[in-house]
C-alpha atoms as a printed R data frame, in Angstrom:
    type eleno elety resid chain resno      x       y       z
1   ATOM     1    CA   MET     A     1 19.707  70.360 234.745
2   ATOM     2    CA   LEU     A     2 21.104  73.612 232.721
3   ATOM     3    CA   LEU     A     3 20.605  76.930 232.265
4   ATOM     4    CA   LEU     A     4 21.570  79.371 230.122
5   ATOM     5    CA   ALA     A     5 19.905  82.179 231.098
6   ATOM     6    CA   LEU     A     6 20.395  86.405 229.629
7   ATOM     7    CA   ASP     A     7 18.369  89.397 229.778
8   ATOM     8    CA   THR     A     8 18.730  92.452 227.791
9   ATOM     9    CA   ALA     A     9 15.869  93.783 228.455
10  ATOM    10    CA   THR     A    10 17.479  97.010 231.036
11  ATOM    11    CA   PRO     A    11 20.711  98.538 230.782
12  ATOM    12    CA   ALA     A    12 22.440  95.736 231.551
13  ATOM    13    CA   VAL     A    13 23.848  92.760 229.596
14  ATOM    14    CA   THR     A    14 23.631  90.652 232.233
15  ATOM    15    CA   VAL     A    15 24.102  86.453 231.655
16  ATOM    16    CA   ALA     A    16 24.535  83.540 234.014
17  ATOM    17    CA   LEU     A    17 24.598  79.076 234.328
18  ATOM    18    CA   HIS     A    18 21.933  77.203 236.548
19  ATOM    19    CA   ASP     A    19 22.602  73.985 237.032
20  ATOM    20    CA   GLY     A    20 19.152  73.682 238.789
21  ATOM    21    CA   GLY     A    21 19.793  74.467 242.451
22  ATOM    22    CA   ARG     A    22 22.428  77.336 241.869
23  ATOM    23    CA   VAL     A    23 24.199  80.071 239.526
24  ATOM    24    CA   LEU     A    24 28.102  78.463 237.583
25  ATOM    25    CA   ALA     A    25 28.849  81.874 236.617
26  ATOM    26    CA   SER     A    26 27.274  84.966 235.876
27  ATOM    27    CA   SER     A    27 28.767  87.993 234.034
28  ATOM    28    CA   ASP     A    28 27.483  91.451 234.453
29  ATOM    29    CA   GLU     A    29 28.023  95.135 232.359
30  ATOM    30    CA   VAL     A    30 26.266  97.756 232.153
31  ATOM    31    CA   ASP     A    31 26.602 100.259 229.119
32  ATOM    32    CA   ALA     A    32 22.808 100.210 227.291
33  ATOM    33    CA   ARG     A    33 24.370 100.723 223.634
34  ATOM    34    CA   ARG     A    34 26.491  97.609 224.277
35  ATOM    35    CA   HIS     A    35 23.829  95.229 224.477
36  ATOM    36    CA   GLY     A    36 25.362  93.651 220.335
37  ATOM    37    CA   GLU     A    37 29.055  94.150 221.570
38  ATOM    38    CA   LEU     A    38 28.591  92.106 224.480
39  ATOM    39    CA   LEU     A    39 26.408  89.693 225.363
40  ATOM    40    CA   LEU     A    40 27.718  87.103 222.897
41  ATOM    41    CA   PRO     A    41 31.216  87.256 224.814
42  ATOM    42    CA   ALA     A    42 29.444  86.952 227.430
43  ATOM    43    CA   VAL     A    43 27.850  83.794 226.633
44  ATOM    44    CA   ASP     A    44 31.423  82.239 226.126
45  ATOM    45    CA   ARG     A    45 33.364  83.715 229.279
46  ATOM    46    CA   VAL     A    46 30.571  82.635 231.552
47  ATOM    47    CA   LEU     A    47 30.397  79.298 229.747
48  ATOM    48    CA   THR     A    48 33.999  78.728 230.074
49  ATOM    49    CA   GLY     A    49 34.016  79.898 233.181
50  ATOM    50    CA   ALA     A    50 31.729  77.438 234.839
51  ATOM    51    CA   GLY     A    51 33.922  74.719 232.976
52  ATOM    52    CA   ALA     A    52 30.956  73.849 230.392
53  ATOM    53    CA   ALA     A    53 30.903  74.163 226.470
54  ATOM    54    CA   LEU     A    54 26.692  75.156 225.262
55  ATOM    55    CA   GLY     A    55 26.453  72.021 224.248
56  ATOM    56    CA   ASP     A    56 25.462  70.607 227.492
57  ATOM    57    CA   VAL     A    57 22.633  73.169 227.959
58  ATOM    58    CA   THR     A    58 19.498  72.146 228.388
59  ATOM    59    CA   GLY     A    59 17.323  75.221 228.410
60  ATOM    60    CA   ILE     A    60 17.369  79.380 227.401
61  ATOM    61    CA   VAL     A    61 16.613  81.464 230.190
62  ATOM    62    CA   VAL     A    62 15.273  84.725 228.956
63  ATOM    63    CA   GLY     A    63 14.020  88.079 230.259
64  ATOM    64    CA   VAL     A    64 12.037  89.445 227.514
65  ATOM    65    CA   GLY     A    65 11.319  92.839 228.621
66  ATOM    66    CA   PRO     A    66  9.552  95.032 229.216
67  ATOM    67    CA   GLY     A    67 11.756  97.188 227.652
68  ATOM    68    CA   PRO     A    68 13.168  99.663 225.277
69  ATOM    69    CA   TYR     A    69 12.805  97.941 221.047
70  ATOM    70    CA   THR     A    70 16.386  97.340 219.515
71  ATOM    71    CA   GLY     A    71 17.984  96.454 223.259
72  ATOM    72    CA   LEU     A    72 15.078  93.750 224.353
73  ATOM    73    CA   ARG     A    73 15.610  91.792 220.498
74  ATOM    74    CA   VAL     A    74 19.239  91.621 221.382
75  ATOM    75    CA   GLY     A    75 18.034  89.535 223.422
76  ATOM    76    CA   LEU     A    76 15.428  87.691 222.489
77  ATOM    77    CA   MET     A    77 16.979  86.940 218.442
78  ATOM    78    CA   THR     A    78 20.247  85.181 220.724
79  ATOM    79    CA   ALA     A    79 18.453  83.062 223.234
80  ATOM    80    CA   THR     A    80 16.492  81.298 220.501
81  ATOM    81    CA   THR     A    81 18.545  81.303 217.582
82  ATOM    82    CA   LEU     A    82 21.522  79.018 220.037
83  ATOM    83    CA   ALA     A    83 18.194  77.363 220.681
84  ATOM    84    CA   ALA     A    84 17.503  76.497 217.217
85  ATOM    85    CA   ALA     A    85 20.729  74.976 217.124
86  ATOM    86    CA   ARG     A    86 20.942  72.936 219.801
87  ATOM    87    CA   GLY     A    87 17.251  72.313 219.663
88  ATOM    88    CA   ILE     A    88 16.529  73.572 223.669
89  ATOM    89    CA   PRO     A    89 13.492  75.319 224.537
90  ATOM    90    CA   VAL     A    90 13.545  78.876 225.128
91  ATOM    91    CA   HIS     A    91 11.372  79.968 228.819
92  ATOM    92    CA   GLY     A    92 10.672  83.419 228.516
93  ATOM    93    CA   LEU     A    93 10.095  85.303 231.714
94  ATOM    94    CA   CYS     A    94  8.605  88.969 232.630
95  ATOM    95    CA   THR     A    95 11.874  90.947 233.393
96  ATOM    96    CA   LEU     A    96 10.892  92.818 236.283
97  ATOM    97    CA   ASP     A    97  9.548  89.398 237.466
98  ATOM    98    CA   GLY     A    98 13.050  88.498 237.514
99  ATOM    99    CA   ILE     A    99 13.473  91.452 239.465
100 ATOM   100    CA   ALA     A   100 11.891  91.443 242.151
101 ATOM   101    CA   TYR     A   101 12.513  87.734 242.715
102 ATOM   102    CA   ALA     A   102 16.420  88.840 242.962
103 ATOM   103    CA   ALA     A   103 14.859  92.158 245.204
104 ATOM   104    CA   GLY     A   104 13.153  89.037 247.547
105 ATOM   105    CA   THR     A   105 16.535  86.985 247.222
106 ATOM   106    CA   ALA     A   106 17.983  90.480 248.848
107 ATOM   107    CA   GLY     A   107 15.854  89.912 251.605
108 ATOM   108    CA   LEU     A   108 12.529  91.791 250.428
109 ATOM   109    CA   GLU     A   109  9.322  91.675 251.483
110 ATOM   110    CA   GLY     A   110  5.536  92.470 250.036
111 ATOM   111    CA   PRO     A   111  4.161  94.091 249.049
112 ATOM   112    CA   PHE     A   112  7.025  96.564 246.838
113 ATOM   113    CA   THR     A   113  6.643  97.376 243.135
114 ATOM   114    CA   VAL     A   114  9.081  97.628 240.245
115 ATOM   115    CA   ALA     A   115 10.210  99.582 238.105
116 ATOM   116    CA   THR     A   116 12.580 100.464 235.285
117 ATOM   117    CA   ASP     A   117 13.320 102.896 232.613
118 ATOM   118    CA   ALA     A   118 11.308 102.997 229.803
119 ATOM   119    CA   ARG     A   119 13.034 106.400 227.914
120 ATOM   120    CA   ARG     A   120 10.261 109.558 227.149
121 ATOM   121    CA   LYS     A   121  9.339 110.750 230.531
122 ATOM   122    CA   GLU     A   122  8.017 106.744 232.253
123 ATOM   123    CA   VAL     A   123  8.935 103.843 233.479
124 ATOM   124    CA   TYR     A   124  7.523 100.398 233.287
125 ATOM   125    CA   TRP     A   125  6.591  98.798 236.445
126 ATOM   126    CA   ALA     A   126  4.380  96.954 238.178
127 ATOM   127    CA   ARG     A   127  3.460  95.306 241.935
128 ATOM   128    CA   TYR     A   128  4.187  92.300 243.645
129 ATOM   129    CA   ALA     A   129  2.564  90.963 246.572
130 ATOM   130    CA   ASP     A   130  5.692  88.987 247.012
131 ATOM   131    CA   ALA     A   131  9.303  88.259 245.057
132 ATOM   132    CA   ARG     A   132  7.199  85.349 243.789
133 ATOM   133    CA   THR     A   133  3.717  87.487 243.059
134 ATOM   134    CA   ARG     A   134  3.357  89.050 240.660
135 ATOM   135    CA   LEU     A   135  0.133  92.219 240.820
136 ATOM   136    CA   GLY     A   136 -1.483  92.430 237.833
137 ATOM   137    CA   GLU     A   137  0.522  93.337 233.659
138 ATOM   138    CA   PRO     A   138  3.216  95.290 233.654
139 ATOM   139    CA   SER     A   139  2.475  98.566 232.761
140 ATOM   140    CA   VAL     A   140  4.207 101.618 230.650
141 ATOM   141    CA   ASP     A   141  3.248 104.971 232.626
142 ATOM   142    CA   ARG     A   142  4.496 108.104 233.053
143 ATOM   143    CA   PRO     A   143  5.499 108.039 237.131
144 ATOM   144    CA   ALA     A   144  2.965 111.729 237.872
145 ATOM   145    CA   ASP     A   145 -0.066 109.567 236.887
146 ATOM   146    CA   ILE     A   146  0.735 106.816 239.200
147 ATOM   147    CA   ALA     A   147  1.938 108.490 241.966
148 ATOM   148    CA   GLY     A   148 -0.919 107.796 244.016
149 ATOM   149    CA   THR     A   149 -0.641 104.700 243.663
150 ATOM   150    CA   VAL     A   150  2.672 103.807 243.916
151 ATOM   151    CA   ALA     A   151  4.106 106.189 246.872
152 ATOM   152    CA   GLY     A   152  5.129 105.422 249.409
153 ATOM   153    CA   ALA     A   153  4.958 101.191 248.929
154 ATOM   154    CA   PRO     A   154  8.441 100.221 248.859
155 ATOM   155    CA   ALA     A   155 10.299 100.680 245.473
156 ATOM   156    CA   VAL     A   156 13.214  98.709 243.264
157 ATOM   157    CA   GLY     A   157 14.293  99.460 239.570
158 ATOM   158    CA   LEU     A   158 16.671 102.089 237.993
159 ATOM   159    CA   GLY     A   159 13.044 103.590 237.357
160 ATOM   160    CA   ALA     A   160 11.747 103.861 240.893
161 ATOM   161    CA   ARG     A   161 15.609 105.811 241.385
162 ATOM   162    CA   MET     A   162 15.150 108.459 238.893
163 ATOM   163    CA   TYR     A   163 12.212 109.100 239.921
164 ATOM   164    CA   ALA     A   164 12.292 109.158 243.598
165 ATOM   165    CA   GLU     A   165  9.824 112.380 244.172
166 ATOM   166    CA   THR     A   166  6.925 109.597 242.675
167 ATOM   167    CA   PHE     A   167  8.814 106.381 244.428
168 ATOM   168    CA   THR     A   168  9.054 107.846 247.626
169 ATOM   169    CA   GLY     A   169  9.916 103.839 249.567
170 ATOM   170    CA   VAL     A   170 12.485 103.508 246.545
171 ATOM   171    CA   ARG     A   171 14.624 101.450 248.098
172 ATOM   172    CA   GLU     A   172 18.347 102.193 246.229
173 ATOM   173    CA   ASP     A   173 20.259  98.963 248.148
174 ATOM   174    CA   LEU     A   174 18.176  96.988 246.330
175 ATOM   175    CA   PRO     A   175 19.213  95.637 242.741
176 ATOM   176    CA   GLU     A   176 18.440  98.113 240.167
177 ATOM   177    CA   HIS     A   177 18.336  96.805 236.699
178 ATOM   178    CA   ALA     A   178 18.010  93.452 235.581
179 ATOM   179    CA   SER     A   179 20.443  89.653 236.361
180 ATOM   180    CA   ALA     A   180 20.042  87.144 234.317
181 ATOM   181    CA   ALA     A   181 21.310  85.259 238.198
182 ATOM   182    CA   ALA     A   182 17.346  85.478 238.645
183 ATOM   183    CA   LEU     A   183 16.303  84.397 235.945
184 ATOM   184    CA   ALA     A   184 17.596  81.523 236.146
185 ATOM   185    CA   ALA     A   185 16.849  80.699 239.586
186 ATOM   186    CA   LEU     A   186 13.501  82.085 239.246
187 ATOM   187    CA   ALA     A   187 13.167  79.994 235.548
188 ATOM   188    CA   ALA     A   188 14.409  76.844 238.329
189 ATOM   189    CA   GLU     A   189 12.227  77.049 240.487
190 ATOM   190    CA   ARG     A   190  9.228  77.147 239.119
191 ATOM   191    CA   LEU     A   191 10.398  73.923 236.500
192 ATOM   192    CA   ALA     A   192 11.318  71.589 240.034
193 ATOM   193    CA   ALA     A   193  7.728  73.199 240.159
194 ATOM   194    CA   GLY     A   194  5.812  71.202 237.518
195 ATOM   195    CA   ALA     A   195  6.223  74.860 235.466
196 ATOM   196    CA   GLY     A   196  5.260  74.928 231.365
197 ATOM   197    CA   GLN     A   197  4.347  77.604 228.894
198 ATOM   198    CA   GLY     A   198  2.120  79.685 229.338
199 ATOM   199    CA   GLU     A   199  2.043  82.393 232.411
200 ATOM   200    CA   GLU     A   200 -0.844  81.375 233.558
201 ATOM   201    CA   ARG     A   201  1.466  78.385 234.313
202 ATOM   202    CA   GLY     A   202  4.846  79.998 234.584
203 ATOM   203    CA   PHE     A   203  6.982  81.167 231.335
204 ATOM   204    CA   LEU     A   204  5.849  83.033 227.856
205 ATOM   205    CA   PRO     A   205  7.390  82.464 224.639
206 ATOM   206    CA   PRO     A   206 10.085  84.227 224.323
207 ATOM   207    CA   LEU     A   207  8.747  87.248 222.463
208 ATOM   208    CA   PRO     A   208  9.292  90.583 222.647
209 ATOM   209    CA   LEU     A   209  7.103  93.391 225.472
210 ATOM   210    CA   TYR     A   210  7.300  96.250 223.814
211 ATOM   211    CA   LEU     A   211  4.010  97.631 225.339
212 ATOM   212    CA   ARG     A   212  4.662 100.584 222.968
213 ATOM   213    CA   ARG     A   213  5.329 101.154 219.846
214 ATOM   214    CA   PRO     A   214  9.439 102.133 218.917
215 ATOM   215    CA   ASP     A   215 11.022 104.698 219.323
216 ATOM   216    CA   ALA     A   216 11.992 104.512 215.076
217 ATOM   217    CA   LYS     A   217  9.190 106.115 213.538
218 ATOM   218    CA   VAL     A   218  9.721 105.191 209.034
219 ATOM   219    CA   PRO     A   219  9.402 109.345 208.142
220 ATOM   220    CA   ALA     A   220  5.909 110.879 206.243
221 ATOM   221    CA   ASN     A   221  6.509 112.512 203.148
222 ATOM   222    CA   TYR     A   222  9.711 110.918 202.187
223 ATOM   223    CA   LYS     A   223 10.489 111.145 198.630
224 ATOM   224    CA   VAL     A   224  9.804 108.007 196.301
225 ATOM   225    CA   VAL     A   225 12.344 107.241 194.021
226 ATOM   226    CA   THR     A   226 12.532 105.125 191.328
227 ATOM   227    CA   PRO     A   227 13.961 104.580 188.845
228 ATOM   228    CA   ARG     A   228 13.142 105.595 185.046
């Protein structure tokens, strides 16, 4: 098993290579505006650092979000393109699950909340019984609207840090963004346990989990120009 994992659902451009037992190499860069520019060089750097080639990879792991429209698409399109070129499977995972897994690896016990920045003064968030068990589906909300649910409980992620008045149990010593190393480790664990496609079986299809419409919109009342 040799898994290439990547995630662009948060400001982090994160890539890792995992052999089923450990992370062989990883790269993490935080730049919310340069996902497309940074991702492929990071893939090349990780493969080179591990002494591997794309032809050695047996599966792709990708974070499917939730996340902002443009950044999220960069990772998903790259993952599906690389997988198609190699004829290997793509294993989708919820990005929040990867952050939760990383938090658990760092010693956080449940229950807790993961929250990332959704822009528009909102957060993408989900509650967890423990590092491997999400309680319900991810949501997007204004922090004030979920204060009664999350206040006082441990919370991780950039969204929790940004709205510490709501996420009063925020743990600033724990992961802020997605980690491909954590995604890869989680995927390897699920594959070893015989997980298959479908969330109830462990993996999601490599499709974007947006939770809302994209920020970009077609202008209203624009002038149509037609040839004479």
